[in-house]
PDB file of C-alpha atoms in Angstrom:
ATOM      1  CA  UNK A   1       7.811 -29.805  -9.378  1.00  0.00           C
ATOM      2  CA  UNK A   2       8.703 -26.088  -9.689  1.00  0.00           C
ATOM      3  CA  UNK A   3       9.109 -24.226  -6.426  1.00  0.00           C
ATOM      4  CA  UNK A   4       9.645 -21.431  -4.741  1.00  0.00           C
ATOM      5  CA  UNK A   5      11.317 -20.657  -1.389  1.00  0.00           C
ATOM      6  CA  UNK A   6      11.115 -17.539   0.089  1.00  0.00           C
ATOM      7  CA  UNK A   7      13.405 -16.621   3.213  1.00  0.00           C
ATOM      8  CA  UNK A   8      11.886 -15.499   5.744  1.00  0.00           C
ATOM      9  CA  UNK A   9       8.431 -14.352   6.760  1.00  0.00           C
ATOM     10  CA  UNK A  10       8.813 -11.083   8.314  1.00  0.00           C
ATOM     11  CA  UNK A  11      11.752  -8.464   7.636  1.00  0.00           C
ATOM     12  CA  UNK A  12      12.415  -5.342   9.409  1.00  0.00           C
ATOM     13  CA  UNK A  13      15.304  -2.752   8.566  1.00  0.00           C
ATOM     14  CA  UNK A  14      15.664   1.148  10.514  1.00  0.00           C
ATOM     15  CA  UNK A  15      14.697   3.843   7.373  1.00  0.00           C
ATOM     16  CA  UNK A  16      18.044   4.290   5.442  1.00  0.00           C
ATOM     17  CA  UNK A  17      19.304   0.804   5.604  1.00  0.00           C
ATOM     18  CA  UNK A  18      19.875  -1.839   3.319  1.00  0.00           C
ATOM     19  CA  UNK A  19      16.933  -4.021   2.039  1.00  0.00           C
ATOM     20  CA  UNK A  20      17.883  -7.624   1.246  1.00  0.00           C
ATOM     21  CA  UNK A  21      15.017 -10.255   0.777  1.00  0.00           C
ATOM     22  CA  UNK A  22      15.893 -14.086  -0.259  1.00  0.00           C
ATOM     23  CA  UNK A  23      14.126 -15.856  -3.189  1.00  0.00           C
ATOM     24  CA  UNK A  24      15.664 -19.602  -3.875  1.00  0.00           C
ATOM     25  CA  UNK A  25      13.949 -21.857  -6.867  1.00  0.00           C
ATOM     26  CA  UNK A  26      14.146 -25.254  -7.387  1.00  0.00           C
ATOM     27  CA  UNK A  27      15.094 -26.322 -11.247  1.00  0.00           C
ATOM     28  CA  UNK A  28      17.253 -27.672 -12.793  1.00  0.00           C
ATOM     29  CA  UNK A  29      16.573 -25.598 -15.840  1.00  0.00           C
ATOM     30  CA  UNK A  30      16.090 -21.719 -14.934  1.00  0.00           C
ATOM     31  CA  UNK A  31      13.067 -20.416 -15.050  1.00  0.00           C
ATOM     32  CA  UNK A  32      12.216 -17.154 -15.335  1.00  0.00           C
ATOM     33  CA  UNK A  33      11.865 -14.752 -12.568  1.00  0.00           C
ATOM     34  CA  UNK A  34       9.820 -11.866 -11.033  1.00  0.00           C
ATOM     35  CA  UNK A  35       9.808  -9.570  -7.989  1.00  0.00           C
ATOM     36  CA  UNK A  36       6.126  -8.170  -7.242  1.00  0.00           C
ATOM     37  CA  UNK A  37       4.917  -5.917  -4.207  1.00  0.00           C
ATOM     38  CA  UNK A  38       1.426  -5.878  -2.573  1.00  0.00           C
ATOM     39  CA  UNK A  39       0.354  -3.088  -0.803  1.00  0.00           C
ATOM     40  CA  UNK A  40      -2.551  -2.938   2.024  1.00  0.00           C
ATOM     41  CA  UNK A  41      -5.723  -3.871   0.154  1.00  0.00           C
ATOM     42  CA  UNK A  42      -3.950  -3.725  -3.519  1.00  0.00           C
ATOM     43  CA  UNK A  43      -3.648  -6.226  -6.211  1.00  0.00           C
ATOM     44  CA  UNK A  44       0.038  -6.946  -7.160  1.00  0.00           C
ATOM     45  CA  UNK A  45       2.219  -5.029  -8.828  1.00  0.00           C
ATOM     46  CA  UNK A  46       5.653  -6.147 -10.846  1.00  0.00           C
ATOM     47  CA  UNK A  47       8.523  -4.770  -9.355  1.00  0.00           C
ATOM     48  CA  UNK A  48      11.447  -6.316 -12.292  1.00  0.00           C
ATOM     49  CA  UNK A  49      11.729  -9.817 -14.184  1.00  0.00           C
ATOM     50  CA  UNK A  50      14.170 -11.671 -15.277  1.00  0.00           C
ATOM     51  CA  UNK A  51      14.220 -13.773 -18.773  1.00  0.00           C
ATOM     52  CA  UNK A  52      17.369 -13.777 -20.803  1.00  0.00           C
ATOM     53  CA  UNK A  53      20.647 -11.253 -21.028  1.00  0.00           C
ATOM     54  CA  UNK A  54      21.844  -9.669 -18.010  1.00  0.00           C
ATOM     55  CA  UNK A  55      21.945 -11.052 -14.583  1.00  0.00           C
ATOM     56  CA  UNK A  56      21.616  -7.737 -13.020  1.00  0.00           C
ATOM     57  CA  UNK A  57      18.105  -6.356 -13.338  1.00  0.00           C
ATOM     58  CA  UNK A  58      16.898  -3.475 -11.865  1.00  0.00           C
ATOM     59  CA  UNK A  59      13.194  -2.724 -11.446  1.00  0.00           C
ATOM     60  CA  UNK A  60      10.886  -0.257 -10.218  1.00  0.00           C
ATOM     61  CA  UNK A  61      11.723   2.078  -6.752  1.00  0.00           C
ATOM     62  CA  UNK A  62      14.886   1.579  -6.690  1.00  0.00           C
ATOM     63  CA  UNK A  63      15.240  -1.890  -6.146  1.00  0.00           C
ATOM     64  CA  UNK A  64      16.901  -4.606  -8.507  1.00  0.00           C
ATOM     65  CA  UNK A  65      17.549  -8.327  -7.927  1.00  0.00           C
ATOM     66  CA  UNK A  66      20.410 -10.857  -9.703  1.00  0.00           C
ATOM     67  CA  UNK A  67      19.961 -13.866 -10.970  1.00  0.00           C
ATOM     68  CA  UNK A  68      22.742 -16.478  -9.563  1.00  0.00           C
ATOM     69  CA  UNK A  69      22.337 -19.618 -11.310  1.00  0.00           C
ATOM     70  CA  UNK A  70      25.060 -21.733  -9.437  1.00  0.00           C
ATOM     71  CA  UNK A  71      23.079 -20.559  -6.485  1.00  0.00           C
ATOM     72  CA  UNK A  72      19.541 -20.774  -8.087  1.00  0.00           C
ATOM     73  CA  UNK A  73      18.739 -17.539  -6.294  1.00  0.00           C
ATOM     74  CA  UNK A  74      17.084 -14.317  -7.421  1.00  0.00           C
ATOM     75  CA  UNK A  75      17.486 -11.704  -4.390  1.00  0.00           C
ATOM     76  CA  UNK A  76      16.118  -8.677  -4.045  1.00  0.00           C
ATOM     77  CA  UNK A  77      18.084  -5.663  -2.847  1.00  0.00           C
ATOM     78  CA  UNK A  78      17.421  -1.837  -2.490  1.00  0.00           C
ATOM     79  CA  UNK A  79      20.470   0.215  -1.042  1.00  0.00           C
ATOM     80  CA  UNK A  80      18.497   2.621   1.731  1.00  0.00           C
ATOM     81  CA  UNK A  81      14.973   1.658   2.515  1.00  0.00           C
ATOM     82  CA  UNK A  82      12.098   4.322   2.507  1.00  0.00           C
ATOM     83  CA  UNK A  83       8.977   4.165   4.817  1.00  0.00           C
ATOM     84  CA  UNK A  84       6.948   3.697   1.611  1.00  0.00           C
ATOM     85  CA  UNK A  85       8.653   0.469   0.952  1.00  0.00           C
ATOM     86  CA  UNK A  86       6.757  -1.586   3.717  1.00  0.00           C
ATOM     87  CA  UNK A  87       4.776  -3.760   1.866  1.00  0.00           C
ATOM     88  CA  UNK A  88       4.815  -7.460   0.848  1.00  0.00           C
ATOM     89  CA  UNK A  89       6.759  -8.762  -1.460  1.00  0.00           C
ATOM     90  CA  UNK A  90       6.507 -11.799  -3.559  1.00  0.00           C
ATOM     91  CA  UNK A  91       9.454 -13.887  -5.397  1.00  0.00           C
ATOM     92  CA  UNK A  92       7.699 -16.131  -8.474  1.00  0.00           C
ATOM     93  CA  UNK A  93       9.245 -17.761 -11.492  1.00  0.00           C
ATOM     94  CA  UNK A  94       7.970 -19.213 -14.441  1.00  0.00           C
ATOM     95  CA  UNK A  95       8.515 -22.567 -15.577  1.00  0.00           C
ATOM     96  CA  UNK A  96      10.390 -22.470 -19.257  1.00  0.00           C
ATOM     97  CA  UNK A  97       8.160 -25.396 -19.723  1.00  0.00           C
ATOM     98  CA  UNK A  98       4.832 -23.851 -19.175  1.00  0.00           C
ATOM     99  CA  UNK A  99       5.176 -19.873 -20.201  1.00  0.00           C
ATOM    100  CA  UNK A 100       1.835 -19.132 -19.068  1.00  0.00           C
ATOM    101  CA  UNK A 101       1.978 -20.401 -15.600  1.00  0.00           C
ATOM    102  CA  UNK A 102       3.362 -18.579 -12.873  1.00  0.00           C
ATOM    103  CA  UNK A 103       4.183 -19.819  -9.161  1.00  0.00           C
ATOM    104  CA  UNK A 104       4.919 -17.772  -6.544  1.00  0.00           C
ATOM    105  CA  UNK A 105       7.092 -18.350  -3.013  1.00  0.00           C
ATOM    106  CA  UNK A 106       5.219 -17.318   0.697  1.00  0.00           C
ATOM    107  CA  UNK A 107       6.105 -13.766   0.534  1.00  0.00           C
ATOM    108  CA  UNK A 108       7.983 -11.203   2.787  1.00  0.00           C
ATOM    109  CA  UNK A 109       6.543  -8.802   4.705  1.00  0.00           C
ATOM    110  CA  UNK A 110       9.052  -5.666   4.683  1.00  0.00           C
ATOM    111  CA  UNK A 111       8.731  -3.416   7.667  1.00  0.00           C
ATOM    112  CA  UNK A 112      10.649  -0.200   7.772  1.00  0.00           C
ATOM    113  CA  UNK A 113      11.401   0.694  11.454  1.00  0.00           C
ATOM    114  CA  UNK A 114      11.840   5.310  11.447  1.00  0.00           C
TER     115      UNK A 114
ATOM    116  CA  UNK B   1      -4.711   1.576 -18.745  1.00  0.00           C
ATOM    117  CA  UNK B   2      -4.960  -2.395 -18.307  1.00  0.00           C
ATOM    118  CA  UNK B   3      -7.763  -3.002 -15.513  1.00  0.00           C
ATOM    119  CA  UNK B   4      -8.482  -6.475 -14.044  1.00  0.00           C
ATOM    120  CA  UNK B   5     -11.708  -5.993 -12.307  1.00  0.00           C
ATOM    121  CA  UNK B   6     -13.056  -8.086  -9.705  1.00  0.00           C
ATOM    122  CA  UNK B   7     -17.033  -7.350  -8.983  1.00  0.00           C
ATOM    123  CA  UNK B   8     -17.186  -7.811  -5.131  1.00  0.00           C
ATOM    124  CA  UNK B   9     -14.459  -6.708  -2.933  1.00  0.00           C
ATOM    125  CA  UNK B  10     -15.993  -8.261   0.125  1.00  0.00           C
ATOM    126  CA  UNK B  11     -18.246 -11.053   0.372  1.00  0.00           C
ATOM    127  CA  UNK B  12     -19.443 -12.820   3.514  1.00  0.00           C
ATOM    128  CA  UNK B  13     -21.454 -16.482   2.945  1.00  0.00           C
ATOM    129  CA  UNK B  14     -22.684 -19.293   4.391  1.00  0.00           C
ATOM    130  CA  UNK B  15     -21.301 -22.382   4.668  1.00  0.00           C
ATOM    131  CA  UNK B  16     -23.218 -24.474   1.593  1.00  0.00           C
ATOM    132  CA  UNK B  17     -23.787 -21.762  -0.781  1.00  0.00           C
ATOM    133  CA  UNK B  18     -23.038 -21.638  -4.303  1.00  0.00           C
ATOM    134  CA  UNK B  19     -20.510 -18.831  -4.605  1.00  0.00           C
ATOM    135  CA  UNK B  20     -19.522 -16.992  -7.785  1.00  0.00           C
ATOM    136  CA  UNK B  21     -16.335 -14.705  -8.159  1.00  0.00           C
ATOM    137  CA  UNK B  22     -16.359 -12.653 -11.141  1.00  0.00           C
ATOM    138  CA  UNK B  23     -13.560 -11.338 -13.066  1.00  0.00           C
ATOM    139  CA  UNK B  24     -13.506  -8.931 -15.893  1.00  0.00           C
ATOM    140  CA  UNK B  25     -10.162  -8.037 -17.990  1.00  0.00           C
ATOM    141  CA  UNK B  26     -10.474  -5.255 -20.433  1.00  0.00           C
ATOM    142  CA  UNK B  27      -7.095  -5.945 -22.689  1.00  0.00           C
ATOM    143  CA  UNK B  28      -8.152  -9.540 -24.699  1.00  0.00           C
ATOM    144  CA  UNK B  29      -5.716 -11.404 -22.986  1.00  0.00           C
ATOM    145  CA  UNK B  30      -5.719 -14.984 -23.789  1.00  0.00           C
ATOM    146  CA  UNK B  31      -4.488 -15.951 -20.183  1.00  0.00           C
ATOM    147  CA  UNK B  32      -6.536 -15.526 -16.861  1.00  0.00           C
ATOM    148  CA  UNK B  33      -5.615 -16.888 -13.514  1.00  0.00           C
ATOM    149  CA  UNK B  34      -7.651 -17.254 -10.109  1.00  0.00           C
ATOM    150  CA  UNK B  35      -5.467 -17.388  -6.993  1.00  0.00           C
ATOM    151  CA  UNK B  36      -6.108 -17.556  -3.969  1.00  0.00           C
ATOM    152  CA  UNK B  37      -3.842 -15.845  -0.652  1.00  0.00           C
ATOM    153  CA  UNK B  38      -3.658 -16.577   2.731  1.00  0.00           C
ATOM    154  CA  UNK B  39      -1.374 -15.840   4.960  1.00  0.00           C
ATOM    155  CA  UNK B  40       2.005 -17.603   5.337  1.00  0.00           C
ATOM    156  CA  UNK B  41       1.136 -19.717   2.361  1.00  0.00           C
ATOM    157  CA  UNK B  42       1.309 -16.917  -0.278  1.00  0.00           C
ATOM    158  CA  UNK B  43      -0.562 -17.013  -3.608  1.00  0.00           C
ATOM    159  CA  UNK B  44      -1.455 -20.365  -4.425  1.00  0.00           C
ATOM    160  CA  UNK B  45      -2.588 -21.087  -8.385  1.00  0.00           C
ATOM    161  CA  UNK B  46      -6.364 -22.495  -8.314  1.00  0.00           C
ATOM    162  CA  UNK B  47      -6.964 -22.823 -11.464  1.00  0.00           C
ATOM    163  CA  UNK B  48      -6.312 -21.155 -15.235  1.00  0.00           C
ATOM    164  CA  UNK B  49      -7.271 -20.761 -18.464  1.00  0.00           C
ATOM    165  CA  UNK B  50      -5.434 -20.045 -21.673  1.00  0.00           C
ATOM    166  CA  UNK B  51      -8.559 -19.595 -24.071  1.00  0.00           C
ATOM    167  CA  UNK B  52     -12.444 -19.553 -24.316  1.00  0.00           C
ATOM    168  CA  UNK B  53     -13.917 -22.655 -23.085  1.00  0.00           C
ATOM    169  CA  UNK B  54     -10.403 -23.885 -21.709  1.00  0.00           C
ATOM    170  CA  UNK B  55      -9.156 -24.479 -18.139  1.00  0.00           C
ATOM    171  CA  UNK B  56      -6.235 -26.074 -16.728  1.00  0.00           C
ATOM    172  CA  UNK B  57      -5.982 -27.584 -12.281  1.00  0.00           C
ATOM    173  CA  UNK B  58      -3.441 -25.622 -10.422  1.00  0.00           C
ATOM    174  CA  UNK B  59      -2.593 -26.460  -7.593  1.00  0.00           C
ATOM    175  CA  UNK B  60      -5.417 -26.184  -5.534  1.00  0.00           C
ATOM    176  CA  UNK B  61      -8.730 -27.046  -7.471  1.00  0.00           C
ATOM    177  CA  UNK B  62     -10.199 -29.259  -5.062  1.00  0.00           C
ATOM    178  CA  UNK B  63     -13.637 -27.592  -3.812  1.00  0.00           C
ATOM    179  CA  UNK B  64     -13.590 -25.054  -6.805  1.00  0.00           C
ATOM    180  CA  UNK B  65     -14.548 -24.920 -10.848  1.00  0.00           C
ATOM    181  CA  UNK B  66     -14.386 -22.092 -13.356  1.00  0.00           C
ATOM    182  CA  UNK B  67     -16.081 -21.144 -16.636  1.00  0.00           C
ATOM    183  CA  UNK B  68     -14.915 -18.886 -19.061  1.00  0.00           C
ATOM    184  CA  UNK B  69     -17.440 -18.383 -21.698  1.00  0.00           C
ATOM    185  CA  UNK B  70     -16.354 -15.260 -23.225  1.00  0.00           C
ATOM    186  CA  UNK B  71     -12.209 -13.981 -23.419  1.00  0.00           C
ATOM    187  CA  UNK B  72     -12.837 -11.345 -20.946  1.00  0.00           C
ATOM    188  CA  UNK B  73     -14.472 -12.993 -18.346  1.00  0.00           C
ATOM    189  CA  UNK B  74     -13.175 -15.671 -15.941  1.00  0.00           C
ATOM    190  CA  UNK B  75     -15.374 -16.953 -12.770  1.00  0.00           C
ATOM    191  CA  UNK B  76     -14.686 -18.719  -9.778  1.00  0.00           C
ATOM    192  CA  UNK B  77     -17.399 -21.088  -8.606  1.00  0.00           C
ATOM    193  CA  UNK B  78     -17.297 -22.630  -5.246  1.00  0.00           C
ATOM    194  CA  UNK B  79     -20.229 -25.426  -5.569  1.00  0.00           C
ATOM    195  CA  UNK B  80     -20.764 -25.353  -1.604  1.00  0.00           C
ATOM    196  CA  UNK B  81     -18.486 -22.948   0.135  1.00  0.00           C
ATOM    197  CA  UNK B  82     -16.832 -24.312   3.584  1.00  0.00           C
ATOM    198  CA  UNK B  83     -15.341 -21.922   6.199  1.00  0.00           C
ATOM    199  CA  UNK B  84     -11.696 -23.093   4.996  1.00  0.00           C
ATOM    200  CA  UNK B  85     -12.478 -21.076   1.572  1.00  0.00           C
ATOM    201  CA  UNK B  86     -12.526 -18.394   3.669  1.00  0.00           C
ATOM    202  CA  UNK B  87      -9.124 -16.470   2.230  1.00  0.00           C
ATOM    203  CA  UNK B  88      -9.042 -13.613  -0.665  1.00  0.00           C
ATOM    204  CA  UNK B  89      -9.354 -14.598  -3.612  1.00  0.00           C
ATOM    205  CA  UNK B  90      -7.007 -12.565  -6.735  1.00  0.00           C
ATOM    206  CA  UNK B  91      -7.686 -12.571 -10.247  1.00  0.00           C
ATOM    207  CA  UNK B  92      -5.053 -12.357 -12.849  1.00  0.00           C
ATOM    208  CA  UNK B  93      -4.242 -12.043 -16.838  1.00  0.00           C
ATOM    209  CA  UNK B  94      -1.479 -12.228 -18.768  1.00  0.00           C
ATOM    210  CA  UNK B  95      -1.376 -11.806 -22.852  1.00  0.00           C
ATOM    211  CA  UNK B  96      -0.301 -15.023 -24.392  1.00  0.00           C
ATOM    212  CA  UNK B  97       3.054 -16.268 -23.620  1.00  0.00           C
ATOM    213  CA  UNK B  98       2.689 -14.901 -20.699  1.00  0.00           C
ATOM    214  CA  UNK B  99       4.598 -12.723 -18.436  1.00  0.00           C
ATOM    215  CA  UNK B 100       8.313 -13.352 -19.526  1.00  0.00           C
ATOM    216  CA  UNK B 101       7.854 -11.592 -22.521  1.00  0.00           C
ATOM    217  CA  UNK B 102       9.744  -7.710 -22.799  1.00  0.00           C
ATOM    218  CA  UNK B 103       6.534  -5.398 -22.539  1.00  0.00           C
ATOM    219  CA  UNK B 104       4.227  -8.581 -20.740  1.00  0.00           C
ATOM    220  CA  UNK B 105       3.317  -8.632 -17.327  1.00  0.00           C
ATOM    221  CA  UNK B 106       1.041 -10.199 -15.454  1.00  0.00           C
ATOM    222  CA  UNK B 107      -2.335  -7.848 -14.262  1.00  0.00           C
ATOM    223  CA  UNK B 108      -4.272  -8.509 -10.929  1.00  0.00           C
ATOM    224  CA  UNK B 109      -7.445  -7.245  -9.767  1.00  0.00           C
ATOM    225  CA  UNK B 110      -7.547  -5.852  -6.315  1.00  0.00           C
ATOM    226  CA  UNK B 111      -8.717  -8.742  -4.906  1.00  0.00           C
ATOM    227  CA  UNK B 112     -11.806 -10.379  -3.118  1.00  0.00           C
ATOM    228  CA  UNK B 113     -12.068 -10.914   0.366  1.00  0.00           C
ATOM    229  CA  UNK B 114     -14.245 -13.710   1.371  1.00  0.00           C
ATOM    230  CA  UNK B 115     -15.637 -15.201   4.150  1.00  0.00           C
ATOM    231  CA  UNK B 116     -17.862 -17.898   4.783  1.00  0.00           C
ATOM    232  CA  UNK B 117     -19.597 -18.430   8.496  1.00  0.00           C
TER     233      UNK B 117
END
């Protein structure tokens, strides 16, 4: 079955710094993929997707994520974190199988230390 | 503006009551999606429903059923709520094809927080 592994729980980078959070799928065939943040007592939000063309996407805030298919992987990356960026964030793909369903990994809880 | 609403925000029950979670989209999307979060596990699929009158298991159905009777509306039923239901509970639509579409995303509701003592 279709999963989704997110690297670790908890991340914490200084303000300024670079943001890297992990997202690994397991498929043979590539689904397609999403980024979404939740804020305190909020619903989710999409940060970028990925379906077809470019591996390189880049999303909302500043952040953008590539799709590495010999490494079935789907980071997410933003160059200098911002306090306002603590939040958690959620890798999830979509099976090509099953367009309507999506699945999402543990989630990361971003931290941004002043 | 696309709204997913959930009706109660926080809900505290006791263990054995019928519980309904209500969920109201406003943009006739043919897809709707009940989730539920806790923490560590993220956002596991309960069940979903690509039409009127149709539902499909996620993941996670055991101790829950749904109805969706009209397009816009998609409830959670938990027949006899136990204290390990206790977890928030997020509502979600998508138009059909869902969200890998260009323009298509998946909506959620600001979620339900329940409890059950």
């Amino acid at each position: 079955a279709q999963s989704v592994t997110q690297l670790g729980s908890h991340v914490s980078v200084s303000e300024g710094a670079l943001v890297l959070l992990r997202c690994n799928y397991s498929s043979s065939v590539p689904p397609y993929l999403f980024w979404y943040v939740q804020y305190p007592n909020q619903g989710l939000q999409l940060l970028l997707k990925y379906t077809t063309g470019a591996t390189l996407v880049k999303g909302i805030n500043g952040f953008e994520a590539e799709f590495k298919k010999s490494e079935t992987s789907f980071h997410l990356t933003k160059p200098s974190a911002h306090m306002s960026d603590a939040a958690e964030y959620f890798c999830a793909v979509t099976p090509q199988s099953s367009a309507s369903k999506i699945i999402f990994g543990s989630g990361t809880r971003l931290s941004i230390r002043p | 503006d696309v709204k997913v609403t959930q009706s109660s925000r926080y809900l505290v029950k006791r263990t054995g009551e019928k519980v309904f979670l209500e969920c109201v989209q406003d943009m006739d999307h043919e897809n709707m999606f009940w989730y539920r979060q806790d923490p560590g596990l993220g956002l596991r699929l309960i069940y979903f429903s690509y039409d009127v009158k149709m539902k499909e298991k996620g993941d996670i159905p055991e101790g829950y059923s749904v109805s969706r009777e009209k397009k816009e509306r998609f409830s959670l039923i938990l027949e006899s709520a136990s204290t390990n239901q206790t977890s928030m509970y997020l509502c979600a639509s998508t138009p059909r094809g869902g969200a890998i579409f260009s323009g298509n995303t998946i909506y959620f509701g600001e979620g339900s927080w329940l409890t059950v003592v």
